[in-house]
Tab-separated table of C-alpha atoms in Angstrom:
chain	number	residue	atom	x	y	z
R	1	MET	CA	-5.435	-19.040	-11.295
R	2	LYS	CA	-5.118	-16.664	-14.244
R	3	ILE	CA	-2.764	-13.772	-13.423
R	4	CYS	CA	-1.961	-10.721	-15.541
R	5	ILE	CA	1.051	-8.480	-14.920
R	6	VAL	CA	0.852	-5.013	-16.471
R	7	THR	CA	4.079	-3.014	-16.621
R	8	HIS	CA	6.441	-1.322	-19.081
R	9	LYS	CA	9.390	-3.708	-18.780
R	10	ILE	CA	9.699	-7.282	-17.575
R	11	LYS	CA	13.378	-8.109	-17.656
R	12	LYS	CA	16.614	-8.253	-15.717
R	13	GLY	CA	18.802	-5.135	-15.532
R	14	ASP	CA	15.869	-2.882	-14.645
R	15	GLY	CA	14.805	-2.378	-11.017
R	16	GLN	CA	11.033	-2.507	-11.393
R	17	GLY	CA	11.390	-4.722	-14.440
R	18	ARG	CA	13.441	-7.244	-12.446
R	19	VAL	CA	10.804	-7.442	-9.721
R	20	ASN	CA	8.135	-8.245	-12.299
R	21	TYR	CA	10.476	-10.716	-13.995
R	22	GLU	CA	10.940	-12.661	-10.761
R	23	VAL	CA	7.231	-12.549	-9.923
R	24	ALA	CA	6.460	-13.862	-13.420
R	25	GLN	CA	8.880	-16.750	-12.919
R	26	GLU	CA	7.218	-17.659	-9.612
R	27	VAL	CA	3.752	-17.550	-11.195
R	28	ILE	CA	4.879	-20.170	-13.721
R	29	ARG	CA	6.660	-22.245	-11.057
R	30	ARG	CA	3.402	-22.507	-9.119
R	31	GLY	CA	1.494	-23.646	-12.185
R	32	HIS	CA	-0.716	-20.604	-12.663
R	33	HIS	CA	-1.620	-19.194	-16.064
R	34	LEU	CA	0.273	-15.969	-16.803
R	35	THR	CA	-0.414	-13.060	-19.140
R	36	LEU	CA	2.201	-10.323	-19.545
R	37	LEU	CA	1.058	-6.936	-20.813
R	38	ALA	CA	4.203	-4.911	-21.497
R	39	SER	CA	6.374	-3.033	-23.983
R	40	GLU	CA	9.538	-5.034	-23.255
R	41	ILE	CA	9.614	-8.687	-22.220
R	42	ALA	CA	12.739	-10.753	-21.560
R	43	PRO	CA	13.304	-13.266	-24.414
R	44	GLU	CA	13.275	-16.254	-22.080
R	45	LEU	CA	9.781	-15.259	-20.939
R	46	ALA	CA	8.540	-14.333	-24.404
R	47	GLU	CA	9.664	-17.720	-25.751
R	48	ASN	CA	7.915	-19.638	-22.976
R	49	SER	CA	4.811	-21.224	-24.501
R	50	ALA	CA	3.126	-21.243	-21.076
R	51	ILE	CA	3.089	-17.421	-21.013
R	52	ASN	CA	0.618	-15.261	-22.910
R	53	CYS	CA	2.578	-12.178	-24.061
R	54	ILE	CA	0.684	-9.090	-25.164
R	55	TYR	CA	2.983	-6.371	-26.487
R	56	ILE	CA	2.138	-2.678	-26.305
R	57	PRO	CA	4.759	-0.892	-28.421
R	58	VAL	CA	5.272	2.763	-27.484
R	59	ALA	CA	8.865	3.418	-28.553
R	60	GLY	CA	7.795	5.608	-31.479
R	61	TYR	CA	6.233	8.306	-29.328
R	62	PRO	CA	8.451	11.381	-28.694
R	63	THR	CA	8.381	11.842	-24.905
R	64	GLU	CA	8.083	9.658	-21.823
R	65	PHE	CA	4.894	11.464	-20.886
R	66	ILE	CA	3.222	10.520	-24.170
R	67	ARG	CA	4.654	6.994	-24.100
R	68	ASN	CA	3.270	6.421	-20.622
R	69	PHE	CA	-0.116	7.851	-21.584
R	70	MET	CA	-0.413	5.643	-24.664
R	71	PHE	CA	0.643	2.568	-22.701
R	72	ALA	CA	-1.929	3.378	-20.003
R	73	LYS	CA	-4.705	3.795	-22.565
R	74	LYS	CA	-3.879	0.770	-24.718
R	75	SER	CA	-3.402	-1.527	-21.746
R	76	ALA	CA	-6.725	-0.360	-20.274
R	77	ASP	CA	-8.462	-1.063	-23.583
R	78	TRP	CA	-7.071	-4.605	-23.608
R	79	LEU	CA	-7.977	-5.209	-19.966
R	80	ARG	CA	-11.513	-3.979	-20.529
R	81	LYS	CA	-12.005	-6.554	-23.282
R	82	ASN	CA	-10.352	-9.432	-21.423
R	83	ARG	CA	-11.052	-8.788	-17.725
R	84	ALA	CA	-13.521	-11.680	-17.489
R	85	ASN	CA	-10.714	-14.078	-18.467
R	86	LEU	CA	-8.474	-13.041	-15.565
R	87	ASP	CA	-8.569	-13.792	-11.848
R	88	LEU	CA	-5.997	-11.189	-10.741
R	89	ILE	CA	-4.318	-8.135	-12.258
R	90	LYS	CA	-1.033	-6.824	-10.854
R	91	VAL	CA	0.237	-3.366	-11.880
R	92	ASN	CA	2.762	-0.695	-10.874
R	93	GLY	CA	1.426	2.698	-9.829
R	94	ALA	CA	-0.562	4.551	-12.489
R	95	ILE	CA	0.797	2.419	-15.302
R	96	THR	CA	-2.670	1.688	-16.719
R	97	MET	CA	-6.054	3.374	-16.727
R	98	GLY	CA	-7.658	0.046	-15.927
R	99	ALA	CA	-8.456	-1.129	-12.408
R	100	ALA	CA	-6.115	-3.626	-10.740
R	101	ASP	CA	-6.271	-6.027	-7.826
R	102	VAL	CA	-2.662	-5.595	-6.655
R	103	ASN	CA	-0.649	-2.417	-7.129
R	104	ALA	CA	3.095	-2.621	-6.384
R	105	VAL	CA	4.456	0.855	-5.645
R	106	HIS	CA	8.129	1.586	-6.292
R	107	PHE	CA	7.819	5.372	-6.436
R	108	VAL	CA	5.288	7.850	-5.048
R	109	HIS	CA	5.101	10.829	-7.389
R	110	SER	CA	3.166	12.894	-4.840
R	111	SER	CA	6.114	12.693	-2.437
R	112	TRP	CA	8.702	13.323	-5.142
R	113	TRP	CA	6.706	16.382	-6.269
R	114	GLN	CA	7.109	17.876	-2.787
R	115	SER	CA	10.813	17.069	-2.492
R	116	PRO	CA	13.160	20.075	-2.254
R	117	VAL	CA	15.390	18.442	-4.874
R	118	HIS	CA	12.631	17.859	-7.422
R	119	ILE	CA	13.999	18.769	-10.844
R	120	SER	CA	11.495	21.611	-11.258
R	121	ARG	CA	13.106	23.337	-8.259
R	122	THR	CA	16.619	23.104	-9.641
R	123	ARG	CA	15.818	23.726	-13.322
R	124	LYS	CA	13.865	26.907	-13.984
R	125	ASP	CA	13.528	26.246	-17.694
R	126	LEU	CA	11.280	24.355	-20.131
R	127	TYR	CA	12.716	21.019	-19.023
R	128	GLY	CA	12.014	21.880	-15.389
R	129	PHE	CA	8.421	22.749	-16.288
R	130	TYR	CA	8.071	19.476	-18.184
R	131	GLN	CA	9.263	17.554	-15.119
R	132	TRP	CA	6.854	19.490	-12.909
R	133	LEU	CA	3.940	18.675	-15.229
R	134	PHE	CA	5.011	15.038	-15.622
R	135	THR	CA	5.149	14.523	-11.853
R	136	ALA	CA	1.936	16.444	-11.166
R	137	VAL	CA	-0.087	14.419	-13.639
R	138	ASN	CA	1.366	11.146	-12.389
R	139	ALA	CA	0.634	12.169	-8.796
R	140	TYR	CA	-3.019	12.654	-9.745
R	141	TRP	CA	-3.275	9.425	-11.742
R	142	GLU	CA	-1.604	7.287	-9.100
R	143	LYS	CA	-4.070	8.376	-6.416
R	144	GLN	CA	-6.886	7.152	-8.658
R	145	ALA	CA	-5.055	3.876	-9.240
R	146	PHE	CA	-4.434	3.287	-5.532
R	147	ARG	CA	-8.115	3.841	-4.725
R	148	GLN	CA	-9.138	1.169	-7.233
R	149	SER	CA	-6.659	-1.455	-5.993
R	150	LYS	CA	-7.512	-4.024	-3.323
R	151	ILE	CA	-3.962	-4.482	-2.043
R	152	ILE	CA	-1.056	-2.021	-2.278
R	153	ILE	CA	2.476	-3.409	-2.022
R	154	ALA	CA	5.111	-0.886	-0.922
R	155	VAL	CA	8.806	-1.598	-1.552
R	156	SER	CA	9.801	-0.078	1.804
R	157	GLU	CA	8.344	1.301	5.005
R	158	LYS	CA	9.256	4.735	3.666
R	159	VAL	CA	6.965	4.194	0.672
R	160	ALA	CA	4.253	2.756	2.926
R	161	GLN	CA	4.274	5.957	4.988
R	162	GLU	CA	4.202	8.094	1.860
R	163	LEU	CA	1.118	6.181	0.726
R	164	VAL	CA	-0.580	6.748	4.071
R	165	ASN	CA	0.273	10.449	3.770
R	166	ILE	CA	-1.756	10.717	0.553
R	167	GLY	CA	-4.757	8.918	1.974
R	168	VAL	CA	-4.183	5.210	1.333
R	169	SER	CA	-5.497	3.059	4.168
R	170	ARG	CA	-2.659	1.363	6.076
R	171	GLN	CA	-4.780	-1.795	6.169
R	172	LYS	CA	-4.485	-2.087	2.380
R	173	ILE	CA	-0.681	-1.813	2.406
R	174	ARG	CA	1.806	-4.686	2.572
R	175	VAL	CA	5.565	-4.068	2.573
R	176	ILE	CA	7.751	-6.335	0.419
R	177	VAL	CA	11.293	-5.066	-0.062
R	178	ASN	CA	12.998	-5.672	-3.379
R	179	GLY	CA	15.267	-8.667	-3.677
R	180	VAL	CA	18.853	-9.200	-4.765
R	181	ASP	CA	20.701	-11.777	-6.855
R	182	LEU	CA	22.836	-13.539	-4.242
R	183	GLN	CA	24.881	-15.369	-6.862
R	184	GLU	CA	25.638	-12.296	-8.957
R	185	PHE	CA	26.350	-10.039	-5.979
R	186	THR	CA	28.576	-11.941	-3.584
R	187	PRO	CA	31.679	-11.221	-1.477
R	188	GLY	CA	34.940	-11.617	-3.316
R	189	VAL	CA	37.978	-9.843	-4.712
R	190	SER	CA	38.308	-8.388	-8.194
R	191	SER	CA	41.255	-6.700	-9.870
R	192	ARG	CA	41.160	-2.955	-9.407
R	193	THR	CA	43.716	-2.471	-12.155
R	194	SER	CA	41.381	-4.053	-14.721
R	195	LEU	CA	38.643	-1.688	-13.568
R	196	GLY	CA	40.829	1.419	-13.802
R	197	LEU	CA	41.029	1.833	-10.029
R	198	PRO	CA	44.063	2.325	-7.777
R	199	GLU	CA	45.508	-0.537	-5.739
R	200	ASN	CA	46.684	-0.291	-2.105
R	201	VAL	CA	44.222	2.426	-1.038
R	202	ASN	CA	40.944	2.316	0.829
R	203	LEU	CA	38.137	2.725	-1.673
R	204	ALA	CA	34.555	3.856	-1.098
R	205	LEU	CA	31.960	3.311	-3.813
R	206	PHE	CA	29.034	5.496	-4.928
R	207	ALA	CA	26.575	4.553	-7.700
R	208	GLY	CA	23.655	6.456	-9.161
R	209	ASP	CA	22.486	9.137	-11.588
R	210	ILE	CA	25.049	11.909	-11.154
R	211	ARG	CA	23.423	14.375	-13.531
R	212	ILE	CA	21.016	15.601	-10.844
R	213	PRO	CA	21.356	16.447	-7.120
R	214	ARG	CA	18.842	13.825	-5.922
R	215	LYS	CA	21.450	11.105	-5.336
R	216	ASN	CA	23.537	13.565	-3.283
R	217	LEU	CA	27.035	13.060	-4.657
R	218	ASP	CA	27.822	16.694	-3.784
R	219	THR	CA	27.600	15.978	-0.048
R	220	VAL	CA	29.778	12.877	-0.500
R	221	LEU	CA	32.462	14.909	-2.291
R	222	GLN	CA	32.447	17.625	0.370
R	223	ALA	CA	32.719	15.005	3.116
R	224	LEU	CA	35.574	13.316	1.245
R	225	VAL	CA	37.612	16.509	1.592
R	226	LYS	CA	37.654	15.839	5.351
R	227	VAL	CA	38.920	12.240	4.913
R	228	PRO	CA	42.110	12.889	2.901
R	229	GLU	CA	43.367	9.290	2.745
R	230	LEU	CA	40.157	7.788	1.294
R	231	HIS	CA	39.494	7.280	-2.439
R	232	LEU	CA	36.051	7.215	-4.065
R	233	ALA	CA	34.843	5.313	-7.138
R	234	VAL	CA	31.765	6.831	-8.787
R	235	VAL	CA	29.558	4.802	-11.133
R	236	GLY	CA	27.178	6.884	-13.240
R	237	GLY	CA	27.109	8.631	-16.601
R	238	THR	CA	29.222	11.770	-16.548
R	239	LYS	CA	27.652	13.550	-19.529
R	240	ASP	CA	26.080	16.819	-18.322
R	241	SER	CA	27.170	16.007	-14.763
R	242	PRO	CA	28.549	18.890	-12.656
R	243	TYR	CA	30.449	16.608	-10.292
R	244	PRO	CA	33.740	16.010	-12.122
R	245	ALA	CA	34.206	19.798	-12.117
R	246	MET	CA	33.175	19.948	-8.465
R	247	ALA	CA	35.767	17.317	-7.529
R	248	LYS	CA	38.379	19.374	-9.325
R	249	ALA	CA	37.304	22.570	-7.564
R	250	LEU	CA	37.517	20.793	-4.203
R	251	LYS	CA	41.022	19.608	-5.149
R	252	ILE	CA	40.139	15.931	-4.685
R	253	SER	CA	39.987	14.867	-8.339
R	254	GLU	CA	43.024	12.618	-7.866
R	255	ARG	CA	41.062	10.640	-5.295
R	256	VAL	CA	37.724	10.536	-7.122
R	257	HIS	CA	37.498	8.033	-9.970
R	258	PHE	CA	34.576	8.575	-12.324
R	259	LEU	CA	33.924	5.245	-14.050
R	260	GLY	CA	30.926	6.274	-16.147
R	261	TYR	CA	27.910	4.022	-16.642
R	262	ARG	CA	28.935	0.390	-16.118
R	263	HIS	CA	27.376	-3.041	-16.538
R	264	ASN	CA	29.870	-4.853	-14.299
R	265	MET	CA	28.634	-3.634	-10.922
R	266	PRO	CA	29.240	-6.977	-9.138
R	267	GLN	CA	32.955	-6.763	-9.954
R	268	ILE	CA	33.107	-3.096	-8.955
R	269	GLN	CA	31.392	-3.879	-5.646
R	270	GLN	CA	34.026	-6.551	-4.975
R	271	ALA	CA	36.780	-4.012	-5.605
R	272	ALA	CA	35.444	-1.582	-2.990
R	273	ASP	CA	35.908	-1.456	0.784
R	274	LEU	CA	32.628	0.272	1.621
R	275	PHE	CA	29.527	1.697	-0.041
R	276	VAL	CA	28.226	5.242	0.461
R	277	PHE	CA	24.784	6.336	-0.737
R	278	PRO	CA	23.074	9.186	1.205
R	279	SER	CA	20.407	9.808	-1.434
R	280	ARG	CA	18.124	12.755	-0.776
R	281	TYR	CA	15.050	10.885	-2.034
R	282	GLU	CA	15.063	7.146	-2.621
R	283	PRO	CA	11.943	4.953	-2.248
R	284	PHE	CA	14.170	1.881	-1.920
R	285	GLY	CA	17.633	1.781	-3.551
R	286	LEU	CA	18.639	-1.542	-5.114
R	287	VAL	CA	22.293	-0.506	-5.016
R	288	VAL	CA	22.171	-0.626	-1.212
R	289	ILE	CA	21.059	-4.239	-0.961
R	290	GLU	CA	23.442	-5.177	-3.784
R	291	ALA	CA	26.309	-3.697	-1.785
R	292	MET	CA	25.170	-5.600	1.299
R	293	ALA	CA	25.046	-8.842	-0.681
R	294	SER	CA	28.597	-8.091	-1.848
R	295	GLY	CA	29.712	-7.986	1.783
R	296	LEU	CA	30.218	-4.227	2.033
R	297	PRO	CA	29.411	-2.022	5.026
R	298	VAL	CA	26.988	0.700	3.955
R	299	ILE	CA	26.634	4.383	4.771
R	300	THR	CA	23.242	5.767	3.795
R	301	ALA	CA	20.508	8.055	5.184
R	302	THR	CA	16.956	7.808	6.476
R	303	THR	CA	15.808	9.357	3.193
R	304	THR	CA	16.678	6.049	1.491
R	305	GLY	CA	14.052	3.315	1.832
R	306	ALA	CA	16.595	0.490	1.939
R	307	ALA	CA	18.035	2.015	5.131
R	308	ASP	CA	15.429	-0.099	6.940
R	309	LEU	CA	17.565	-3.149	6.152
R	310	LEU	CA	20.550	-1.781	8.037
R	311	ASN	CA	21.425	-1.967	11.711
R	312	PRO	CA	24.508	-0.634	13.546
R	313	ASP	CA	26.259	-3.978	13.031
R	314	CYS	CA	26.364	-3.635	9.263
R	315	GLY	CA	26.257	0.056	8.452
R	316	ILE	CA	25.613	3.650	9.390
R	317	VAL	CA	22.341	5.488	8.740
R	318	LEU	CA	22.554	9.278	8.820
R	319	GLY	CA	19.630	11.214	10.231
R	320	ASP	CA	20.376	14.119	7.883
R	321	CYS	CA	21.499	13.211	4.378
R	322	ASP	CA	23.072	16.666	3.923
R	323	ASP	CA	25.140	16.640	7.133
R	324	ILE	CA	28.666	16.851	5.729
R	325	ASP	CA	30.385	16.487	9.103
R	326	ALA	CA	28.330	13.413	10.089
R	327	LEU	CA	29.056	11.790	6.747
R	328	ALA	CA	32.757	12.608	7.024
R	329	HIS	CA	32.796	11.065	10.503
R	330	ALA	CA	31.163	7.889	9.202
R	331	LEU	CA	33.612	7.674	6.301
R	332	HIS	CA	36.552	8.224	8.654
R	333	LEU	CA	35.301	5.543	11.055
R	334	LEU	CA	35.052	2.863	8.377
R	335	ASN	CA	38.175	4.018	6.562
R	336	SER	CA	40.315	3.764	9.684
R	337	ASP	CA	39.158	0.356	10.943
R	338	ARG	CA	39.591	-2.584	8.579
R	339	SER	CA	38.398	-5.097	11.173
R	340	LEU	CA	35.175	-3.126	11.667
R	341	ARG	CA	34.596	-3.020	7.909
R	342	GLN	CA	35.027	-6.767	7.633
R	343	GLN	CA	32.705	-7.482	10.561
R	344	MET	CA	30.051	-5.150	9.200
R	345	GLY	CA	30.388	-6.653	5.729
R	346	LYS	CA	29.726	-10.158	7.042
R	347	VAL	CA	26.577	-9.016	8.842
R	348	ALA	CA	25.435	-7.107	5.738
R	349	ARG	CA	25.751	-10.277	3.653
R	350	THR	CA	23.779	-12.275	6.223
R	351	ILE	CA	20.935	-9.757	6.111
R	352	ALA	CA	20.953	-9.697	2.303
R	353	GLU	CA	20.653	-13.473	2.231
R	354	GLN	CA	17.194	-13.105	3.742
R	355	HIS	CA	16.072	-11.087	0.720
R	356	SER	CA	16.752	-13.144	-2.387
R	357	TRP	CA	14.681	-12.510	-5.497
R	358	SER	CA	13.109	-15.928	-4.983
R	359	THR	CA	11.998	-15.095	-1.440
R	360	MET	CA	10.541	-11.798	-2.621
R	361	ALA	CA	8.630	-13.442	-5.494
R	362	GLN	CA	7.224	-16.139	-3.208
R	363	THR	CA	5.878	-13.451	-0.887
R	364	TYR	CA	4.130	-11.752	-3.813
R	365	LEU	CA	2.507	-15.016	-4.876
R	366	ASP	CA	1.426	-15.797	-1.332
R	367	ILE	CA	-0.449	-12.483	-1.334
R	368	PHE	CA	-1.986	-13.179	-4.757
R	369	GLU	CA	-3.236	-16.583	-3.638
R	370	GLU	CA	-4.483	-15.206	-0.320
R	371	LEU	CA	-6.459	-12.501	-2.113
R	372	ILE	CA	-8.106	-14.930	-4.525
R	373	THR	CA	-8.896	-17.409	-1.738
R	374	ASN	CA	-10.468	-14.690	0.391
R	375	GLU	CA	-12.555	-13.454	-2.517
R	376	LYS	CA	-13.843	-16.935	-3.318
R	377	HIS	CA	-15.093	-17.241	0.254
R	378	SER	CA	-16.371	-13.665	0.508
R	379	SER	CA	-20.041	-12.936	0.936
R	380	HIS	CA	-19.657	-9.539	-0.710
R	381	PRO	CA	-21.089	-9.545	-4.264
R	382	HIS	CA	-18.353	-7.335	-5.709
R	383	LEU	CA	-15.679	-9.710	-4.406
R	384	SER	CA	-17.335	-12.945	-5.468
R	385	PRO	CA	-15.465	-15.024	-8.056
R	386	SER	CA	-16.349	-14.483	-11.691
R	387	PRO	CA	-17.573	-17.367	-13.863
R	388	ARG	CA	-15.013	-19.821	-15.153
R	389	PRO	CA	-12.775	-17.832	-17.553
R	390	SER	CA	-12.848	-18.591	-21.241
R	391	PRO	CA	-9.523	-19.195	-23.040
R	392	LEU	CA	-7.231	-16.196	-23.347
R	393	PRO	CA	-6.294	-14.751	-26.741
R	394	GLU	CA	-3.450	-16.316	-28.650
R	395	SER	CA	-0.091	-15.496	-27.068
R	396	THR	CA	2.647	-13.161	-28.318
R	397	THR	CA	0.220	-10.659	-29.795
R	398	THR	CA	0.266	-6.883	-30.001
R	399	ALA	CA	-2.377	-4.700	-28.404
R	400	ASN	CA	-3.766	-2.067	-30.736
């Protein structure tokens, strides 16, 4: 089977990029022919002679909007010329103007556009307008892309429902949650001193973009006021963030430790006692399953897709992400009971172990193979298999 993955990035260290990286690895493991159409490809994939790498460079364009448009156009041009050589095309959202067989959806722009914390509602300036336009155009394009796809993969039940809300048939949707690296994120103990964190205190952990209100650090800080003995570590770039000043205004700055953007999240997870992430809009939330794999009890909200992974034995899911009192109660409960934290952490790890990257990738490939098998046996002309593909273009090329 000849499979083509079309996406911006295929590499570790990037949520959507990591999913495609693992799917690519599974394609090769199963002996299928793989073409990668992307702007960034992990070196270990690019150097694999069994993979056909087609680069679409877009870094020189000035804005993300233009970069995405140029990628969509150039990738569609390449697909139009080479479609007969491929059995299955897998894409993400409206990433290309070309039609795809499988569309994996990590973010629904139509839902984000309607969110009360969309950037255009908090920034009444040129940047806010740009974000409004960017989301509106993507919301339109993605609806076209979903209509053309045969199977839609949602990364959570939350995303699946959002797709149904914009008219996608539930019969076309499969839910495959994102995976986690169970070797990288694992229970353990790391030195807080080396991380710039205080010893001998209970420590909650928050991670996310703290420049905008979407991740909801403001509610966490206000709830922390009501749990005076608990400390909080915050991972996220502090430039242009209002939250260090907010912590100071709330007189909790001595208990809130802003660590900036960090690459050593596994070690930071091991230094924490619990993870708190009541994001106001989160299609999935890799940080949640990473915390679970690290053996941490989790406090999140129904507005986070990964909340589906939790049960009362491993965490607390808030019905209202902005309920300060409910969040404070949850923080107090876990802060005051070490035995409960440990029990919940063990269950969280057990659940995470069911969602390795390998398991996720195998599920994707099972769907790919099922789709191709069904089409080969279909009596419908538009689903019948195409003639035997001719050889693909030489690998490691650049699309014009």
